[in-house]
Coordinates of C-alpha atoms in Angstrom, one line a residue:
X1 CA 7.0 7.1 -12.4
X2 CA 10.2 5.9 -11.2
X3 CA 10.7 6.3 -6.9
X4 CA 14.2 5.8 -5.5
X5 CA 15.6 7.3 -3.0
X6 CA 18.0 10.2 -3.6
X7 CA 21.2 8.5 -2.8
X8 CA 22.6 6.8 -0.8
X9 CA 24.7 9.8 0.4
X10 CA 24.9 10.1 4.5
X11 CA 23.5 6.6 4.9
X12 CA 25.5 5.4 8.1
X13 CA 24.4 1.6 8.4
X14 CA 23.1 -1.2 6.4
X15 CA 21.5 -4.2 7.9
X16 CA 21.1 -7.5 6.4
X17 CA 18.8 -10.3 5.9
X18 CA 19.9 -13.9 7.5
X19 CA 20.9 -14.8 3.7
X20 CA 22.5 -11.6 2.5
X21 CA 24.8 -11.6 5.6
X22 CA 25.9 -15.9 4.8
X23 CA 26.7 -14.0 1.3
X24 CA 28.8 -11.6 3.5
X25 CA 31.0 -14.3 4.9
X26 CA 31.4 -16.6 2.0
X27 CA 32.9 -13.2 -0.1
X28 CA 34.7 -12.4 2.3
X29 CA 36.4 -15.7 2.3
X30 CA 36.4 -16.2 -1.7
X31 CA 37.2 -12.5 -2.7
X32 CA 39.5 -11.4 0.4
X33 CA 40.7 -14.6 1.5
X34 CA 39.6 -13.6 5.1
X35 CA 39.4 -17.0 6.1
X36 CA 36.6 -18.6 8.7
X37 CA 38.9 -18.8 11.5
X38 CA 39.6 -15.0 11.5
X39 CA 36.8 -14.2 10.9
X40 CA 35.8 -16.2 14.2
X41 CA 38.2 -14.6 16.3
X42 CA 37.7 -11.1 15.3
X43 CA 33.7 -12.0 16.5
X44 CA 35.1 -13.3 19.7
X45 CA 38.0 -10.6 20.2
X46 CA 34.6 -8.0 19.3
X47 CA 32.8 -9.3 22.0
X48 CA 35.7 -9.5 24.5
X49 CA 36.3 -5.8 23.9
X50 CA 33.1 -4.6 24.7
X51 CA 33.0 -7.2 27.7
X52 CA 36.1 -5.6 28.9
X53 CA 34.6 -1.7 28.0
X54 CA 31.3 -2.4 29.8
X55 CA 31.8 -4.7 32.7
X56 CA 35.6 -5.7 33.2
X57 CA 37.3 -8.8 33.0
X58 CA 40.0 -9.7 35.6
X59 CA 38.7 -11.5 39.0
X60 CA 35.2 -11.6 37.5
X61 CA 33.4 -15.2 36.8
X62 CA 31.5 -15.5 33.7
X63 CA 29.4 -18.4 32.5
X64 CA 29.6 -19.1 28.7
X65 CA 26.7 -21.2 26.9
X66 CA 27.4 -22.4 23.9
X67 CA 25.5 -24.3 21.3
X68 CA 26.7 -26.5 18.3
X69 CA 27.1 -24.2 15.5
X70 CA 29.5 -21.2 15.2
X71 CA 27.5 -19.1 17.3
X72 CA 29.0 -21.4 20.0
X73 CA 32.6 -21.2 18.7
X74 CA 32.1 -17.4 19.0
X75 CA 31.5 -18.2 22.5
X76 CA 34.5 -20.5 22.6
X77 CA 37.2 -17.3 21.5
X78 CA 35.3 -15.3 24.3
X79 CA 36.0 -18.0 26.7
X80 CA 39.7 -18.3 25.4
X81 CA 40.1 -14.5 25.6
X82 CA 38.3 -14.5 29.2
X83 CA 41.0 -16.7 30.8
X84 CA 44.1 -14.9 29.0
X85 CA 43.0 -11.9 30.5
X86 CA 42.8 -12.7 34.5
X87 CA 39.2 -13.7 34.0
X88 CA 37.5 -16.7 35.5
X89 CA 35.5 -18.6 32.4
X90 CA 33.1 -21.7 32.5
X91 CA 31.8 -23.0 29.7
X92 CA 28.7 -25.0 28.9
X93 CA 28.0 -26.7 25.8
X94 CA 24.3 -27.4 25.2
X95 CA 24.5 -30.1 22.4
X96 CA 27.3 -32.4 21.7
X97 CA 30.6 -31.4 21.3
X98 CA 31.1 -33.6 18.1
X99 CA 28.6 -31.4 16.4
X100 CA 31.0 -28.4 16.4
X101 CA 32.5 -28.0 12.7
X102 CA 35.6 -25.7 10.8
X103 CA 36.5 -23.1 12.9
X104 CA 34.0 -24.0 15.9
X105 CA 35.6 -26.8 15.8
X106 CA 39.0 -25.7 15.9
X107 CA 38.0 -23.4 19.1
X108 CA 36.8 -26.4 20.6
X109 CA 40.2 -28.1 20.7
X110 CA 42.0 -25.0 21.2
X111 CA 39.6 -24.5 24.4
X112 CA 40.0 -27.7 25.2
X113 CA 44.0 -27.8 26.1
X114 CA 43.4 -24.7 28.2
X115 CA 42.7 -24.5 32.1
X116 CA 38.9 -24.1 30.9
X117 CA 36.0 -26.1 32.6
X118 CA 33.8 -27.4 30.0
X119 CA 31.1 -28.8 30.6
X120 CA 27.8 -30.5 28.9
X121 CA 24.6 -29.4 30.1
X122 CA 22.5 -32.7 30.6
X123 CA 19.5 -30.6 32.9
X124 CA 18.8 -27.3 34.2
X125 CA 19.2 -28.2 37.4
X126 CA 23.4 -29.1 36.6
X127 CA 24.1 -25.7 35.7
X128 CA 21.4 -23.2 38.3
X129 CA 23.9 -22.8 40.5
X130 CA 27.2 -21.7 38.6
X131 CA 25.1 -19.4 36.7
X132 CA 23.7 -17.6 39.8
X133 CA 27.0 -17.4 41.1
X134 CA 28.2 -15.9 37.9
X135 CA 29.2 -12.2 37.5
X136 CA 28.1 -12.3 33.9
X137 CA 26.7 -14.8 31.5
X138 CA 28.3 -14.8 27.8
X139 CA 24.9 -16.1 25.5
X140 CA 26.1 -18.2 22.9
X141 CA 23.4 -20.7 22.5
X142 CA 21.4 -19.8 18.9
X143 CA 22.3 -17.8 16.5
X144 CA 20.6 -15.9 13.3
X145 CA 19.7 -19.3 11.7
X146 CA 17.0 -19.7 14.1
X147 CA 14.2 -20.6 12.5
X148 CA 12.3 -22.9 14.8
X149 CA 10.5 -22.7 18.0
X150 CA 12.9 -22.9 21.3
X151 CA 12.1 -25.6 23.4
X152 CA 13.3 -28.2 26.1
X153 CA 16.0 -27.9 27.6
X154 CA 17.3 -24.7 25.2
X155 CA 14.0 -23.1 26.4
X156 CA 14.5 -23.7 29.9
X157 CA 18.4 -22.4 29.7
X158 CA 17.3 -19.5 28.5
X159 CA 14.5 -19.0 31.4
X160 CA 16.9 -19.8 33.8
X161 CA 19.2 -17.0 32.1
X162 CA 16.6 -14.8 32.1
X163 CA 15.6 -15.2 35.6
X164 CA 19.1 -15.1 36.6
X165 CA 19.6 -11.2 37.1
X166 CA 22.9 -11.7 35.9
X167 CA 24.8 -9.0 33.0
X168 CA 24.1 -10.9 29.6
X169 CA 26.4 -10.2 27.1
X170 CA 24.8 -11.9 23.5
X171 CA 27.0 -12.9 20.6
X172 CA 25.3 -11.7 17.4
X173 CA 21.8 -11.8 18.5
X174 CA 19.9 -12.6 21.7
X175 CA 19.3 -16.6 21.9
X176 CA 15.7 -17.3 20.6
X177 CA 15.4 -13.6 18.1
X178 CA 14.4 -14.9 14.8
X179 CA 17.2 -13.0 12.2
X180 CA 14.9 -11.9 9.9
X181 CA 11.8 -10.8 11.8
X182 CA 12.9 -9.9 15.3
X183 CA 10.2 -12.7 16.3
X184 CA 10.8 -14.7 19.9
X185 CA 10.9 -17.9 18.9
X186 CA 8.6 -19.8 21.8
X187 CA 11.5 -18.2 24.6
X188 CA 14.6 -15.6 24.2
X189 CA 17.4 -14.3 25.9
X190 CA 16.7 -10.3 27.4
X191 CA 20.6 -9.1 27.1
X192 CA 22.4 -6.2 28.6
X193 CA 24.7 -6.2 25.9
X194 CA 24.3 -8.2 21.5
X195 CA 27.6 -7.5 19.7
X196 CA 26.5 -8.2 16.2
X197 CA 29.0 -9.3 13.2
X198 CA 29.7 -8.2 9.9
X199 CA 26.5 -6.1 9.8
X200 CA 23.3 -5.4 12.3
X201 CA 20.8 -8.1 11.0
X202 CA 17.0 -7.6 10.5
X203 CA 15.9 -9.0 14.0
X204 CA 18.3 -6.7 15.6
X205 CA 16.3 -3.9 14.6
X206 CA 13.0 -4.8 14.7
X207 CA 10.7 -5.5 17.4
X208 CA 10.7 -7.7 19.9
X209 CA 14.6 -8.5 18.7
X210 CA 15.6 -5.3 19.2
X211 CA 14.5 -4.6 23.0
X212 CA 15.6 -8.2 23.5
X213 CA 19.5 -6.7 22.2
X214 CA 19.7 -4.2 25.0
X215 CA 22.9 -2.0 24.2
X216 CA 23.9 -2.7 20.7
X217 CA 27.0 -2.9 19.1
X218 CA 28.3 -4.1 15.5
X219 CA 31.8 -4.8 14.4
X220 CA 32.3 -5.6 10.8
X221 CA 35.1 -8.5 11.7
X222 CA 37.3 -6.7 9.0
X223 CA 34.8 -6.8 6.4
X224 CA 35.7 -3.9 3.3
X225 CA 33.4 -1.5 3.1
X226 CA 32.8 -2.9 -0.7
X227 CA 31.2 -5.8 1.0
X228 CA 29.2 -3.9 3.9
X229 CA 28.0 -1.2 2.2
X230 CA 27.0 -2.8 -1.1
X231 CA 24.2 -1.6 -2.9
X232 CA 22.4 -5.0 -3.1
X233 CA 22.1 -4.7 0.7
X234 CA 18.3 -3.0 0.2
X235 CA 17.9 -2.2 4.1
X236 CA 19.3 0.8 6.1
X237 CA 18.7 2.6 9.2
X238 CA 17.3 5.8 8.4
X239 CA 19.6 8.5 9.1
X240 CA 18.8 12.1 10.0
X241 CA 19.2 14.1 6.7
X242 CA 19.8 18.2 6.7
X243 CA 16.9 20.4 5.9
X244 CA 17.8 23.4 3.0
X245 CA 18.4 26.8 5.5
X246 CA 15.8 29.1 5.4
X247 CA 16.4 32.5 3.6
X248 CA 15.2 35.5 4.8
X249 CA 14.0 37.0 1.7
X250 CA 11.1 34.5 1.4
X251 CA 7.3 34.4 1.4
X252 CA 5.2 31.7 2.7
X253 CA 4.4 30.4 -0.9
X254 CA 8.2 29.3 -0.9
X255 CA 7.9 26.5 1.9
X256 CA 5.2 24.7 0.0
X257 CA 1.6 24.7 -0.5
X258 CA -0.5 21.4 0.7
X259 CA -4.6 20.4 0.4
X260 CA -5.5 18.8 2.7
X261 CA -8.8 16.9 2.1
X262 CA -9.9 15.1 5.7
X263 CA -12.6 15.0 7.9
X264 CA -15.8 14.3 8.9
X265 CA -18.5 14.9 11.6
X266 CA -17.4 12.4 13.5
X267 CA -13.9 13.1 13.3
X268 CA -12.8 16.4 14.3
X269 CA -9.4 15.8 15.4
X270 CA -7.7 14.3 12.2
X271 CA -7.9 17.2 10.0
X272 CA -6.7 19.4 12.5
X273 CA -3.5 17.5 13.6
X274 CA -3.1 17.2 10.0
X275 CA -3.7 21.0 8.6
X276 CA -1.7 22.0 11.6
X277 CA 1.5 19.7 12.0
X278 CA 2.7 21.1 8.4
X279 CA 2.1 24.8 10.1
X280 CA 4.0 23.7 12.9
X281 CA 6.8 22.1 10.6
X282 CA 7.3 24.7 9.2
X283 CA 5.1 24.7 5.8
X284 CA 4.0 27.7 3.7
X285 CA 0.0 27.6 3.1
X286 CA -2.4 24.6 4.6
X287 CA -5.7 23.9 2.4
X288 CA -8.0 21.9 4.3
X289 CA -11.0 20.7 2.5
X290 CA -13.1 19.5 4.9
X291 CA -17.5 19.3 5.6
X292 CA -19.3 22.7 6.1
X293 CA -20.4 21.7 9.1
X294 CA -17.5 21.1 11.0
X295 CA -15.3 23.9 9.2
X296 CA -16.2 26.7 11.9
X297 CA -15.3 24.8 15.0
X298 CA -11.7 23.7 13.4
X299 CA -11.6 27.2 12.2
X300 CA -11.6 28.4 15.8
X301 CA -9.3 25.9 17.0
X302 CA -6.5 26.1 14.0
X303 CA -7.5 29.9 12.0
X304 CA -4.0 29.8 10.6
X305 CA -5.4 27.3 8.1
X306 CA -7.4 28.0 4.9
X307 CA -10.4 26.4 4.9
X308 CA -12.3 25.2 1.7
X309 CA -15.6 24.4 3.1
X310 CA -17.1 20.8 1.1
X311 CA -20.6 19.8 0.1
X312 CA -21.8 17.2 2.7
X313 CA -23.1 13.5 2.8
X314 CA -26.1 12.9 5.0
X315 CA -23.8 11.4 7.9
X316 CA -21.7 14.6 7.6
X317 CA -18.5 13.3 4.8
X318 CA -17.1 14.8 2.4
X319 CA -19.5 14.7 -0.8
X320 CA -18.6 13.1 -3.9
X321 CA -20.3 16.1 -5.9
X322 CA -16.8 17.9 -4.7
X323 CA -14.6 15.7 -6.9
X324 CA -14.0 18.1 -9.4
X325 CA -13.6 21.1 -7.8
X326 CA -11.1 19.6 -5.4
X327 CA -9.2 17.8 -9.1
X328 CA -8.9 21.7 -9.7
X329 CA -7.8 23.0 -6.9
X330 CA -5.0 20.2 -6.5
X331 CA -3.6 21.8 -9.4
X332 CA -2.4 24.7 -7.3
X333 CA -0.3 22.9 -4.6
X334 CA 2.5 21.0 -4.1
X335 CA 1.2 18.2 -2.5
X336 CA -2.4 16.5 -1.7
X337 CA -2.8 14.6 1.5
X338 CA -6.1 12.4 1.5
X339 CA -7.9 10.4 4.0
X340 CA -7.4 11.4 7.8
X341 CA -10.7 11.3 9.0
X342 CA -13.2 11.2 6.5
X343 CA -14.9 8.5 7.2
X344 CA -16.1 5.1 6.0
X345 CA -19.3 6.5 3.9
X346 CA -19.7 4.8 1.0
X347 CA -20.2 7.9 -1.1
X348 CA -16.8 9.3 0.4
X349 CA -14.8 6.3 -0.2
X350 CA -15.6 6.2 -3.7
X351 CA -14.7 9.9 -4.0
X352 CA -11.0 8.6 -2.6
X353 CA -11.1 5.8 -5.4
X354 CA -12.3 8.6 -7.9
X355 CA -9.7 11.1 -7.4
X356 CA -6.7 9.1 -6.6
X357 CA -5.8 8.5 -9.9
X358 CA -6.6 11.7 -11.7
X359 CA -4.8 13.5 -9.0
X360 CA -1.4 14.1 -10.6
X361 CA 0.8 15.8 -7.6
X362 CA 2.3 14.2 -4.8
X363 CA -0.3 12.2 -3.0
X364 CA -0.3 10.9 0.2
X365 CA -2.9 8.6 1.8
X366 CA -3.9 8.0 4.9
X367 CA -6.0 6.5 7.7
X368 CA -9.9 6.1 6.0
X369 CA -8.4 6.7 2.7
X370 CA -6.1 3.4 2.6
X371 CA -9.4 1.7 4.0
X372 CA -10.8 3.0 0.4
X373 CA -8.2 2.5 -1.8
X374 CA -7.4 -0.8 -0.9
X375 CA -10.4 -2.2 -2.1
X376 CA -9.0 -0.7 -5.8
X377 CA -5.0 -1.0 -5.8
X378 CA -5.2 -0.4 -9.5
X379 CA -5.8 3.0 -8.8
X380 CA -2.5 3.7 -7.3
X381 CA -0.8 1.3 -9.9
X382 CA -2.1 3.8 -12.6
X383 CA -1.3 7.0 -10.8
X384 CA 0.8 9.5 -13.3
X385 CA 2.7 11.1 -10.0
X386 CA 4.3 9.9 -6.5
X387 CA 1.8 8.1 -4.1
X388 CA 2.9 7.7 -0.4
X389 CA 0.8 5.6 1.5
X390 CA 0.6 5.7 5.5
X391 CA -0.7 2.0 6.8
X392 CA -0.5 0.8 10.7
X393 CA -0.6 -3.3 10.2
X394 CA -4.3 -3.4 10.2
X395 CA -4.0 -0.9 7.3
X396 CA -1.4 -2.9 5.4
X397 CA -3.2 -5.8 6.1
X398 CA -6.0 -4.8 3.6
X399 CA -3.7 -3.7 1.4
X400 CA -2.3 -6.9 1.2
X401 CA -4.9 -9.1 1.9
X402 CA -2.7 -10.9 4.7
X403 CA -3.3 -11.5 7.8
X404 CA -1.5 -9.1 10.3
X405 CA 0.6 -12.1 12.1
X406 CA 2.0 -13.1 8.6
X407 CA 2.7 -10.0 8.1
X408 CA 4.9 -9.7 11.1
X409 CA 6.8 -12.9 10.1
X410 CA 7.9 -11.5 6.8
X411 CA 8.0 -7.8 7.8
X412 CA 10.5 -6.4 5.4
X413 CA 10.1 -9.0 2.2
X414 CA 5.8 -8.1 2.1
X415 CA 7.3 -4.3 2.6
X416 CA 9.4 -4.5 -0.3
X417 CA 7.0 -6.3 -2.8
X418 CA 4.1 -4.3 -1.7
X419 CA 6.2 -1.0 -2.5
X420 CA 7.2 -2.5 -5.8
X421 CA 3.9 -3.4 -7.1
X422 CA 2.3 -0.1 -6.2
X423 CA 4.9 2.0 -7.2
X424 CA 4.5 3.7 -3.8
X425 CA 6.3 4.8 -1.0
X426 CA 4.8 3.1 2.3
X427 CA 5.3 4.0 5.5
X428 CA 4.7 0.6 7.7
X429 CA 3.9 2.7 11.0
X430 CA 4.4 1.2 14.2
X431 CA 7.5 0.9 17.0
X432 CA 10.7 1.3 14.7
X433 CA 8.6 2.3 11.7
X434 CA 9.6 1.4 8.1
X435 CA 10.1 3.3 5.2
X436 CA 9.8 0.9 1.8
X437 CA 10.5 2.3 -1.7
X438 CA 9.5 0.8 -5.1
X439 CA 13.0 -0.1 -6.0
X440 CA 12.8 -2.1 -2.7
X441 CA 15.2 0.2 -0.3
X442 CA 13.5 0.2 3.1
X443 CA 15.1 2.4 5.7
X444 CA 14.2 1.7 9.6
X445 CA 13.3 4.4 11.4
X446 CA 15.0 4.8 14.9
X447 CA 13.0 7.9 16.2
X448 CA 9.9 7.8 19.0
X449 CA 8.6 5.9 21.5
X450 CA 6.0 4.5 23.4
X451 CA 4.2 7.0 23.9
X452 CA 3.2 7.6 20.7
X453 CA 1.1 5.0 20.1
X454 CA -1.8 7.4 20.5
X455 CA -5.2 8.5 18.9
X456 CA -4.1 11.5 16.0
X457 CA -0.6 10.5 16.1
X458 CA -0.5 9.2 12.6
X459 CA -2.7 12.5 11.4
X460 CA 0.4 14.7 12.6
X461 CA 2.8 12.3 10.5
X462 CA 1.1 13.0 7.2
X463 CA 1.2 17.2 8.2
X464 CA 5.0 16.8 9.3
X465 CA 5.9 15.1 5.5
X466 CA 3.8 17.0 3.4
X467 CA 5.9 20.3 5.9
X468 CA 9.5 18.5 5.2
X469 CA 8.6 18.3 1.1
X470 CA 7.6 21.9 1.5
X471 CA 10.5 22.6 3.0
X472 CA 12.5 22.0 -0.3
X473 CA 14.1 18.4 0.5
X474 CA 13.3 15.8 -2.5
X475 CA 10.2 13.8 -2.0
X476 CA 12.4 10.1 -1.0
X477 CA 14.1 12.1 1.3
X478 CA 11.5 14.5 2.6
X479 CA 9.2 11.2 3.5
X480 CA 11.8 9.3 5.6
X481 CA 12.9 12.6 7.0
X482 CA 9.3 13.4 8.1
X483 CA 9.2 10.1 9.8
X484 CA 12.0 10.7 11.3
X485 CA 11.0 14.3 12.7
X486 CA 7.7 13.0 13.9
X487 CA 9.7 10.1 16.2
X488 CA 11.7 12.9 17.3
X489 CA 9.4 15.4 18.3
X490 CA 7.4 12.5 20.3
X491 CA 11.2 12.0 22.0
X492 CA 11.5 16.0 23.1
X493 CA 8.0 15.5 24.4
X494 CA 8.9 12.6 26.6
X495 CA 11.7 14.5 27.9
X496 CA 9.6 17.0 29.7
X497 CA 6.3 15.0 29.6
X498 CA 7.6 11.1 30.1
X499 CA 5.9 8.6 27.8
X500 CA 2.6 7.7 29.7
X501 CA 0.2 10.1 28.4
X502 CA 1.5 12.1 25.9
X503 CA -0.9 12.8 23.4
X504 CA -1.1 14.2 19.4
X505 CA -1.9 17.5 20.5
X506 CA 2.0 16.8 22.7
X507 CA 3.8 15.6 19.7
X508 CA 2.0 19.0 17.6
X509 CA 2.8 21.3 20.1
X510 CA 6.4 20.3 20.3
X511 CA 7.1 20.3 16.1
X512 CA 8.8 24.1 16.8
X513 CA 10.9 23.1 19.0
X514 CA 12.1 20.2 17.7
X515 CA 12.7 21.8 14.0
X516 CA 14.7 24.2 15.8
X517 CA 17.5 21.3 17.7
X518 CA 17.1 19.7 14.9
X519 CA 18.7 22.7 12.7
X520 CA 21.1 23.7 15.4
X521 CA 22.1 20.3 16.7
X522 CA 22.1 18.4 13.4
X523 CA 26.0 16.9 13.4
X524 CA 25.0 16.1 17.0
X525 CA 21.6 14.4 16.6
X526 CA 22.8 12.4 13.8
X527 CA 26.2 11.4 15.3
X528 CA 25.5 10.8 18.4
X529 CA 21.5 11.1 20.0
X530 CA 20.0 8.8 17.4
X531 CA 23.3 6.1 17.5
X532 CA 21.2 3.0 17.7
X533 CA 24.5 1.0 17.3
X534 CA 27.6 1.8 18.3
X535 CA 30.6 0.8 15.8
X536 CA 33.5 -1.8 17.6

């Protein structure tokens, strides 16, 4: 079965890999004839504006470090644009000047004839005190190319920035952020302020990179939208998308029906948060399969849910004698979420690996049941219907038999094979989870926060998707949307709450509430509370 998203309808932003956006700029220049000089100064004249929006320009001092490529001519049309506008600009140049090229180079000697110091940085200790007696410092050092480790004296500039307490303002990306993973490379810049070009780039988005940005803004440098919003660009933030309205002549059977199968003696809490969250979402009937044993005490705890009490293992799992009768009841809902809880019993794992491919509705796997299937990908790949799959890094480490700091190196590229190959949707949970789909669209998801990162969390995303498919939304859409509810009914809960010590039972409780802004404020929320980048 063929997974792609819906369309591409409502998608606000795309953001680039380090070699998609070099493609940018060379068609720009080939099939627009938007030559490398203007597109220089439109990056520059970007950044001034947003300088002169945010902090102010005239009778302020700024220091401006630049390196050698055209992240530092960037900086060299912000220095230009400083002084022409009652500004006081220094500049420092990092490497040698002769290294500047094209346009850079041009700046250079445009810089050059004007009133501006310039200045090459031969120690740290040249340069500590103009930039403490800066009002701002304009970062122009490294730019998306990075691909090495920062050190010497480029490491100790950026310290010395750092330390400096001064308003950063970074061209394209903070000094140091690798482009394509959001990695600090050995030391990198902490900005107030990244005015990114053209498009927002990977390791603007991604963590570390995108704490490092601070406030960030993008200005496509007169890019057509044929260029920025082409459909080879894979990568998007994931934008809210509008649930179907409710109709008042309804029955509960009309806002989907989901099995649940989770659980285990030892795990009480999944298959509650689970069961629940789709109740709370707004979903029609929950089924939750789950030990004899334990089905009493969740019963008291959640009796909105139907229970279907299972045949247990010795250690209290889910039996594999129950395969068939839970094959037979899958055929009566509308989707089957599998795995929160259950446990690593052998006998139960293999019941996972047994049912996952002869289960032919929606599927979704999570927590223990990843742990399972992973030993047996073939089962997914031979799946008739849709499989969604739920990993945190550990997870998708067994998945892909990698080991979590490769993984983090190569974030989006392992997302979009992995997805491909399995012919799954995966959710790569974690801060600024990803969304990855077989055809190799990823969407970044810009909802939650810190205090999410919290035993039962994940078991209330699986309820929340399986709720938002329910809810009548297509299953591409209804899986990003559900991540994207989850992050936000963390963020309502931090509102009254604050981020230390919210818990899954929080981010459950709040699921009404949120549902309900989320209907009445959508132009709002999507517009404007969820605006991770603000268009120049």
């Amino acid at each position: 079965m063929n997974l792609e998203p819906s369309s591409d309808k409502g998608v606000k932003m795309k953001v680039a890999k380090v070699v998609e956006m070099k493609d940018l700029d060379r068609r720009a220049t080939e099939e627009f004839g938007i030559s490398e000089d203007l597109l220089m100064e439109n990056a520059g004249q970007a950044m001034y504006f947003v300088m002169l929006q945010e902090f102010g320009i005239k009778t302020n001092k700024f220091v401006v470090l630049c390196g050698s490529g055209n992240n530092g001519g960037d900086g060299l049309v912000v220095a230009r644009k400083i002084h022409s506008n009652g500004g006081e600009a220094r500049v420092f140049l990092l490497d040698d000047e002769t290294k500047f090229k094209g346009a850079a180079r041009t700046n250079f000697e445009i810089a050059s004839r004007m009133p501006i110091e310039i200045s090459r940085v031969d120690s740290i200790e040249s340069i500590i005190s103009e930039v403490l007696d800066a009002d701002a410092i304009v970062d122009a050092i490294l730019g998306t190319g990075l691909v090495r480790e920062v050190g010497g004296l480029y490491k100790d500039v950026i310290r010395l920035v750092n330390e400096s307490q001064r308003t950063v303002f970074s061209v394209d990306i903070p000094s140091g952020i690798n482009g394509d993973s959001g990695e600090v490379m050995g030391a990198a810049v902490k900005a107030d302020y990244t005015v990114t070009f053209g498009l927002p780039k990977l390791g603007n988005m991604l963590y570390p990179g995108y704490e490092h940005c601070g406030k960030l803004y993008v200005s496509h440098i007169s890019f057509p939208p044929a260029l920025y919003d082409s459909q080879a660009i894979k990568v998007a933030i994931n934008n809210p998308v509008e649930l179907p309205e409710r109709a008042r002549d309804t029955h509960k059977g009309n806002y989907g029906k989901t099995l649940f199968v989770a659980g285990s003696s030892s795990y009480l809490g999944a298959p509650y948060f689970s069961a629940l969250s789709f109740l709370k979402t707004g979903g029609g009937l929950s089924y939750l399969a789950t030990p004899k044993s334990i089905s009493p005490f969740l019963a008291s705890k959640g009796s909105e849910v139907v229970f279907l009490p299972q045949k247990e293992t010795p250690s209290g799992s889910i039996a594999l004698e129950n395969k068939d009768e839970l094959l037979e009841f899958s055929q009566m809902v509308d989707m089957v979420v599998l795995g929160p809880g259950l446990s690593l019993a052998r006998e139960t794992q293999e019941l996972v690996r047994e049912l996952t491919p002869k289960i032919d509705k929606p599927l979704l796997i999570d927590g223990d049941g990843i742990t399972a299937i992973a030993e047996d990908l073939e089962k997914i790949k031979s799946r008739e219907g849709p499989t969604i799959l739920t990993p945190h890094l550990g997870e998708m480490s067994r998945i892909t038999k990698m080991e979590i700091s490769e993984i983090n190196k190569n974030k989006i590229n392992v997302l979009q094979r992995t997805a491909r190959e399995l012919n799954a949707i995966i959710i790569l949970k974690g801060a600024h989870s990803l969304i990855g789909y077989p055809d190799e669209t990823v969407f970044i998801s810009v909802s939650g926060n810190s205090g999410m990162a919290t035993a039962g969390s994940g078991d209330v995303l699986t309820g929340t998707i399986a709720a938002i498919y329910g809810l009548g939304l297509a299953l591409e859409d209804a899986v990003r949307t559900g991540v994207f509810i989850h992050g936000f009914s963390g963020d309502v809960a931090a509102v009254d709450k604050g981020e230390d010590g919210i818990t899954a039972q929080d981010i459950l409780d709040y699921l009404p509430e949120t549902m309900k802004l989320y209907r009445e404020n959508f132009a709002e929320i999507s517009e404007n509370l969820y605006e991770s980048i603000f268009v120049i």
